[in-house]
Short mmCIF file of C-alpha atoms in Angstrom, two decimals:
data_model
loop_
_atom_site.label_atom_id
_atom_site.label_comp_id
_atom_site.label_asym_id
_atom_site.label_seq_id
_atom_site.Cartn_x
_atom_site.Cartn_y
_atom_site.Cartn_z
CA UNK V 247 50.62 -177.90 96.30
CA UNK V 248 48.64 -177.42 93.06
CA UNK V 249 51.31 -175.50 90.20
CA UNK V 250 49.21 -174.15 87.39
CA UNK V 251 50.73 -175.48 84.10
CA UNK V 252 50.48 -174.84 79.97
CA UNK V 253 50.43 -177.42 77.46
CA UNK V 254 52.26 -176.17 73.94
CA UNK V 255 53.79 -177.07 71.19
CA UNK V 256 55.72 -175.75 68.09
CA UNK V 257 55.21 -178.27 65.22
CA UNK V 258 54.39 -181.18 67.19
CA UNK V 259 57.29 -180.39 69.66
CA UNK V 260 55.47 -180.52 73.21
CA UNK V 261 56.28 -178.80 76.31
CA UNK V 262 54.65 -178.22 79.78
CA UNK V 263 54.84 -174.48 80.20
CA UNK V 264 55.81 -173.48 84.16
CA UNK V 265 55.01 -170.14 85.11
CA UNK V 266 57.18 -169.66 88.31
CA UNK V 267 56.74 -165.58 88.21
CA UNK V 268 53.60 -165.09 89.33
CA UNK V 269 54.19 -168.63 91.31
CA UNK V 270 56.40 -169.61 93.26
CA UNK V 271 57.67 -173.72 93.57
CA UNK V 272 61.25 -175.17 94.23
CA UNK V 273 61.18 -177.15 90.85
CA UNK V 274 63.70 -180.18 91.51
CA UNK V 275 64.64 -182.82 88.88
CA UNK V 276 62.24 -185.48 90.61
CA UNK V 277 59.72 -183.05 90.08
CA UNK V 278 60.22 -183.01 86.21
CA UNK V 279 60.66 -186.26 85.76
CA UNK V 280 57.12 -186.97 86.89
CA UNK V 281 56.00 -183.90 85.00
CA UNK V 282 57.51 -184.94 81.57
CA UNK V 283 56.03 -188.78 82.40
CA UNK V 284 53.42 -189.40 79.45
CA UNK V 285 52.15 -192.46 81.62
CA UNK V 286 51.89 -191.01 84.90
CA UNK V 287 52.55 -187.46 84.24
CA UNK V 288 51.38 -184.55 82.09
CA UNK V 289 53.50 -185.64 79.56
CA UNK V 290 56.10 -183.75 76.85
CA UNK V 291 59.02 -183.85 75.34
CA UNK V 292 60.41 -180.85 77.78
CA UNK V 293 59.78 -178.78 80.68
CA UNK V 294 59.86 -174.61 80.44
CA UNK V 295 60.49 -172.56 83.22
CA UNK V 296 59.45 -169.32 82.79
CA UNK V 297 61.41 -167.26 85.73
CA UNK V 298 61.95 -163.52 86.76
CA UNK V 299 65.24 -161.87 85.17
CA UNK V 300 68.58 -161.96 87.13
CA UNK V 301 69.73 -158.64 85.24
CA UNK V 302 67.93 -155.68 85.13
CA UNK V 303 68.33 -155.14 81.49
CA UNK V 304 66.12 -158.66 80.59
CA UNK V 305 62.46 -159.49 80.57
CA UNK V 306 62.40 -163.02 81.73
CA UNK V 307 64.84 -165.92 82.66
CA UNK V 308 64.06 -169.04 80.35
CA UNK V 309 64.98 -172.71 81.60
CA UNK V 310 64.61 -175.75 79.73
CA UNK V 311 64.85 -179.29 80.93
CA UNK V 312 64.41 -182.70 79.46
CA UNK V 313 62.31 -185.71 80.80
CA UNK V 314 64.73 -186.93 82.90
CA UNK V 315 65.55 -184.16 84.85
CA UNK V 316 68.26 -183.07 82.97
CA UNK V 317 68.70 -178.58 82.35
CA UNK V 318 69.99 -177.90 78.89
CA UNK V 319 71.19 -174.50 77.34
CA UNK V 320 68.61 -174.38 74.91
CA UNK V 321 65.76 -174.92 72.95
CA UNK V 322 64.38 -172.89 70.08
CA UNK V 323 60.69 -174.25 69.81
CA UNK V 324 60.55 -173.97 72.93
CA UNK V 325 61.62 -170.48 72.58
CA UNK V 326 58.73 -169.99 70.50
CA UNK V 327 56.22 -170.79 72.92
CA UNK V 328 57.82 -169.31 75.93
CA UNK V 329 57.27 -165.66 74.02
CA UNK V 330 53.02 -166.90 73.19
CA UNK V 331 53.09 -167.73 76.73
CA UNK V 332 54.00 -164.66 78.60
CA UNK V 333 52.14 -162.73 75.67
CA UNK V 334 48.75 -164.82 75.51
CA UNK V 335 49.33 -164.52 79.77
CA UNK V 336 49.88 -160.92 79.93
CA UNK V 337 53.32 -161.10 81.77
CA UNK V 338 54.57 -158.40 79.37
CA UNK V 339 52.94 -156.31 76.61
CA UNK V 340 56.31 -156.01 74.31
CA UNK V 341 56.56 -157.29 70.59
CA UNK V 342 60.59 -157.98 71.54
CA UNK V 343 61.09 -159.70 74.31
CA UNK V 344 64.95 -160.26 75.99
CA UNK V 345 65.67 -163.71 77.77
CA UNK V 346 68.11 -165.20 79.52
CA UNK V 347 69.44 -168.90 79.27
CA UNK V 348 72.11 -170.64 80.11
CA UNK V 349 74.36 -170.27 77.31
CA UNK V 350 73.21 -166.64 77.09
CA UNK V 351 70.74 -163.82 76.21
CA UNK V 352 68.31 -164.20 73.11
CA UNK V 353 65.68 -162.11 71.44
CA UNK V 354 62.18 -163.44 70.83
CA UNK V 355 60.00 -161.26 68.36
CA UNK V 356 56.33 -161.46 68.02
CA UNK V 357 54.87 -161.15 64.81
CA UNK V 358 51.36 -159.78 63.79
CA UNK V 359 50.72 -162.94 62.18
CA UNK V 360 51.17 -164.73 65.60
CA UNK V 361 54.55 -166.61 64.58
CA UNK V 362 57.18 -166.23 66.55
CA UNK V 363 60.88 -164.89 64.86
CA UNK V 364 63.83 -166.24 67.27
CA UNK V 365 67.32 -164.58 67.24
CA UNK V 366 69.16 -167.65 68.10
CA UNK V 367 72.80 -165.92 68.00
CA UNK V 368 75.39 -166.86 65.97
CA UNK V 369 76.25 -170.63 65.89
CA UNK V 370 79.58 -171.90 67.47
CA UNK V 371 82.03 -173.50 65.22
CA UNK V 372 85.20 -174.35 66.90
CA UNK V 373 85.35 -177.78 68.38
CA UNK V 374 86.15 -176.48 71.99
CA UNK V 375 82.88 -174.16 72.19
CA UNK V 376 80.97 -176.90 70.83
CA UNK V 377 82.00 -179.06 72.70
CA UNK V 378 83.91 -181.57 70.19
CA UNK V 379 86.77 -183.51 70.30
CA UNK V 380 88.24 -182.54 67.21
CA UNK V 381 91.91 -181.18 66.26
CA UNK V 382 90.72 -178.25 64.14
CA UNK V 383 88.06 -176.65 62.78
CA UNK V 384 86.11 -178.26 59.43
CA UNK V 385 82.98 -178.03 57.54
CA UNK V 386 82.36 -182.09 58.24
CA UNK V 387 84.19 -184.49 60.45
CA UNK V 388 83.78 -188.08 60.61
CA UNK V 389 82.82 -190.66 63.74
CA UNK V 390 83.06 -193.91 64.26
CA UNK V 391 79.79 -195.12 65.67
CA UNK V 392 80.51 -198.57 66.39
CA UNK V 393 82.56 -199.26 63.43
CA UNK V 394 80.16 -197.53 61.10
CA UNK V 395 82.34 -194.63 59.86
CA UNK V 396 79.68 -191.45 59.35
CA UNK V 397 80.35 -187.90 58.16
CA UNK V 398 78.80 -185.10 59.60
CA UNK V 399 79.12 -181.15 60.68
CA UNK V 400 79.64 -180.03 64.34
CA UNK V 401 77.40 -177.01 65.35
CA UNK V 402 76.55 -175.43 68.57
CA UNK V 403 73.45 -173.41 68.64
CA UNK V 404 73.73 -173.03 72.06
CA UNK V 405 73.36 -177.22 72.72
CA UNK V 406 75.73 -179.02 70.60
CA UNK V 407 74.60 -180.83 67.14
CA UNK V 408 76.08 -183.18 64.99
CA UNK V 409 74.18 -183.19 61.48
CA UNK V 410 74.70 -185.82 59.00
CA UNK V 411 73.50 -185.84 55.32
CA UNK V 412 71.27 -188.55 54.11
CA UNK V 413 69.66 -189.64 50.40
CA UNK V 414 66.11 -189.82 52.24
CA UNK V 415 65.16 -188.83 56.23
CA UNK V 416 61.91 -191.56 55.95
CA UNK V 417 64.59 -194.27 55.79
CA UNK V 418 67.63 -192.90 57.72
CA UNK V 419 68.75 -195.04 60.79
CA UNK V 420 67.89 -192.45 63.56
CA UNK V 421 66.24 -194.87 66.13
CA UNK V 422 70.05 -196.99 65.74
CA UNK V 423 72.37 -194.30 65.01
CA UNK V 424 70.97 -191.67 66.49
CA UNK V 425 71.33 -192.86 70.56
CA UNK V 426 74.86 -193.98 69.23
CA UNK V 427 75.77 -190.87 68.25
CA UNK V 428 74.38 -188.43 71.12
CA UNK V 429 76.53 -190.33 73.91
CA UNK V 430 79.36 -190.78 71.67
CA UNK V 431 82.45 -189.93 73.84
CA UNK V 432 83.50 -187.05 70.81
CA UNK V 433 80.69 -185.35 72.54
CA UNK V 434 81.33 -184.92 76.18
CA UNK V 435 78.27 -183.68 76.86
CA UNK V 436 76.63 -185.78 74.44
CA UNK V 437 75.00 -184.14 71.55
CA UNK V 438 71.42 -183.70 68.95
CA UNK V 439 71.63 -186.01 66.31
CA UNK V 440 70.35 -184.47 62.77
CA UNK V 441 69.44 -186.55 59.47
CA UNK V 442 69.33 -183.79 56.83
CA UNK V 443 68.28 -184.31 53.50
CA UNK V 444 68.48 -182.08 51.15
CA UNK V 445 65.90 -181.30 48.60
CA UNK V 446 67.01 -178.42 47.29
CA UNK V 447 69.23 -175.18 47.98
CA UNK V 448 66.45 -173.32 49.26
CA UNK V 449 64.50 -176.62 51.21
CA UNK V 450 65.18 -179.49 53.52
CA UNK V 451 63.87 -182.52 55.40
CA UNK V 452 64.88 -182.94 58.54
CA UNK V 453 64.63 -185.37 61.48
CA UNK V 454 66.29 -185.22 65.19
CA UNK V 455 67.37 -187.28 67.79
CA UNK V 456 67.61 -185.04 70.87
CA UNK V 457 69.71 -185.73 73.42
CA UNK V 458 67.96 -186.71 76.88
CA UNK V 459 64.40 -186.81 75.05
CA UNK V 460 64.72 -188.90 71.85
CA UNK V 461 63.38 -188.24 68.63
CA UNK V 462 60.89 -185.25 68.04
CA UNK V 463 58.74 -184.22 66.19
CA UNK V 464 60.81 -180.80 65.82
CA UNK V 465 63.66 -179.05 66.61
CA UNK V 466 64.54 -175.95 66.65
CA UNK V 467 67.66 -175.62 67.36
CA UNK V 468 68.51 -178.70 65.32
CA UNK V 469 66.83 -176.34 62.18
CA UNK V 470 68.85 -174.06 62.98
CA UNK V 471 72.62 -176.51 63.28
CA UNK V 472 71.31 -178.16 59.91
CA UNK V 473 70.99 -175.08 58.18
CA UNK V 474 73.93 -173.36 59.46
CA UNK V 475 76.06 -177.26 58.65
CA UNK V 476 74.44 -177.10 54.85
CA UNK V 477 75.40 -174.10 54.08
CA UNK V 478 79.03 -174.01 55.54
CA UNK V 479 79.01 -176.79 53.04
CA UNK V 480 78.16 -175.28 50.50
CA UNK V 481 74.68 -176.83 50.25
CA UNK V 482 72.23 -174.08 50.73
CA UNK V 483 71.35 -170.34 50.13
CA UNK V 484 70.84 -168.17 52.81
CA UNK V 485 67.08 -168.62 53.37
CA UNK V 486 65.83 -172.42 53.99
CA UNK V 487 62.52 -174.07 54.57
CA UNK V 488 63.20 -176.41 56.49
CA UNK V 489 60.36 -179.63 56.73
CA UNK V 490 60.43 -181.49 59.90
CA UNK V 491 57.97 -184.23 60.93
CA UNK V 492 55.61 -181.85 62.69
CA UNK V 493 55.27 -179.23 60.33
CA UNK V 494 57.88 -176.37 58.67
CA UNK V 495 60.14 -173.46 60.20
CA UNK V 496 62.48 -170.66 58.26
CA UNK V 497 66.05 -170.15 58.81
CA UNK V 498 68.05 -167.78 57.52
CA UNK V 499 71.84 -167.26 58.17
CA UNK V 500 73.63 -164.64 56.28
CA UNK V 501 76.96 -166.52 57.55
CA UNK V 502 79.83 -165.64 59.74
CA UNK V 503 79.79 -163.09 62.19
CA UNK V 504 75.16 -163.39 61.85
CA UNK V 505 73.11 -164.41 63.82
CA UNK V 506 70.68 -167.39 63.05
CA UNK V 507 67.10 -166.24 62.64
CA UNK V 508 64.77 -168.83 62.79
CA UNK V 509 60.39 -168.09 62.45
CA UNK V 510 58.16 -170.59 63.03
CA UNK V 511 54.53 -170.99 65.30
CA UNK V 512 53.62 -171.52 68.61
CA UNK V 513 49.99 -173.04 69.87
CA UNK V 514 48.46 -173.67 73.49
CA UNK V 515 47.00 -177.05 73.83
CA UNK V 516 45.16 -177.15 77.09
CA UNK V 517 45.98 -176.04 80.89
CA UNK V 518 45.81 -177.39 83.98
CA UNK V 519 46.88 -178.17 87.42
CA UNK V 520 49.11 -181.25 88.48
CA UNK V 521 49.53 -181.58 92.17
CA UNK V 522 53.13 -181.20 93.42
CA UNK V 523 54.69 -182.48 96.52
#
């Protein structure tokens, strides 16, 4: 079978876009694998399903799923180019569009100047919802990675983060510390890495390891986790531009009890057909 498929990406942060609405394929994890393959597959750093609603008050169910075959909860670049997608494709006409994922409903908005605002919910702090091992709630924790004692905050923006502070992000250890940390058994369902630097109350650098995919060029979510850790710290103001390695997003968290608003863009690469058996 041929599947009709969308190259995107939101700063750098590449997906293969699956429209299984107005198609229809039993997508298994073998499938994705190949997919995601940059050797003998299309190629990205995730898969997007775009699917029809299970409740009647949504537009569109939204799956995400790394290279190796794995579903996660959620992904907010991602999220970004699933609303161009079924806008630039004419699979709904609205400016506000309601998904579901799996760790819940979200709200994509649609901007005049084609950048995409994401209402990514409020962030989770207690270690249970994360999940974390962790006796109580704190602002920062710290792991042992291997005897390397770090300090970080916990965050779940719907996929669990771990975001540690560092003097410069062009020389932090995320190729070393960064797989250490996502399978670390604090995390029992491993977790995003972040190296956040901070530049300023109102800026940051960022990179991220992501679990199941490796580093990225962006993340979303992990914007969103590093913000949200910064200023439960302390740290930052309630607007951040945040600089990641494939371009900028906006975050803005008015604190507990908001939701996390993050606005960044969204661009179509190419399209195609891959042949699925």
């Amino acid at each position: 079978m041929l599947l009709r498929f969308t190259k995107m990406h939101g700063l750098g942060n590449d997906f293969v876009v699956i429209d299984l609405v107005t198609q229809h394929f039993p997508i298994k994890p073998h499938h994705i694998r190949r997919i995601a393959d940059r050797h003998f597959g299309i190629g990205c750093d995730q898969v997007l399903l775009i699917e029809p609603p299970t409740r009647p008050h949504i537009d569109f169910r939204y799956r995400i799923f790394n290279p190796d075959g794995s579903e996660v909860d959620q992904c907010g670049n991602g999220a970004r180019c699933f609303a161009r997608f079924v806008r630039d494709k004419k699979l709904t006409a609205r400016n506000a569009i309601r998904v579901e994922t799996r760790s819940g409903e979200m709200t994509l908005y649609c901007q005049r100047n084609r950048l995409i605002t994401v209402d990514m919910g409020e962030p989770k702090l207690d270690p249970a919802d994360i999940p974390f091992h962790a006796d109580a709630y704190s602002p920062t924790y710290t792991v042992d990675a291997n005897g390397e004692i770090v300090t970080g905050g916990a965050v779940s923006m719907g996929n669990p983060h771990f975001v540690m502070t560092v003097t410069d992000v062009k020389t932090a250890p995320v190729a070393t510390l960064g797989p250490l940390l996502e399978s670390h058994s604090r995390f029992p369902e491993r977790a995003n890495i972040g190296f956040m630097q901070i530049l300023n109350r109102d800026e940051i650098n960022l990179r991220v390891f992501e679990r199941g995919a490796g580093e990225t060029l962006a993340c979303g979510s992990g914007a969103c986790a590093a913000v949200v850790s910064g200023i439960l710290q302390g740290a930052l103001n309630e607007r951040v531009k945040c600089n990641l390695p494939g371009g900028y997003l906006h975050i803005e968290w008015q604190g507990e009890g908001h939701a996390v608003k993050m606005t960044g863009p969204a661009n179509t690469v190419f399209e195609g057909e891959i042949s699925i058996n």
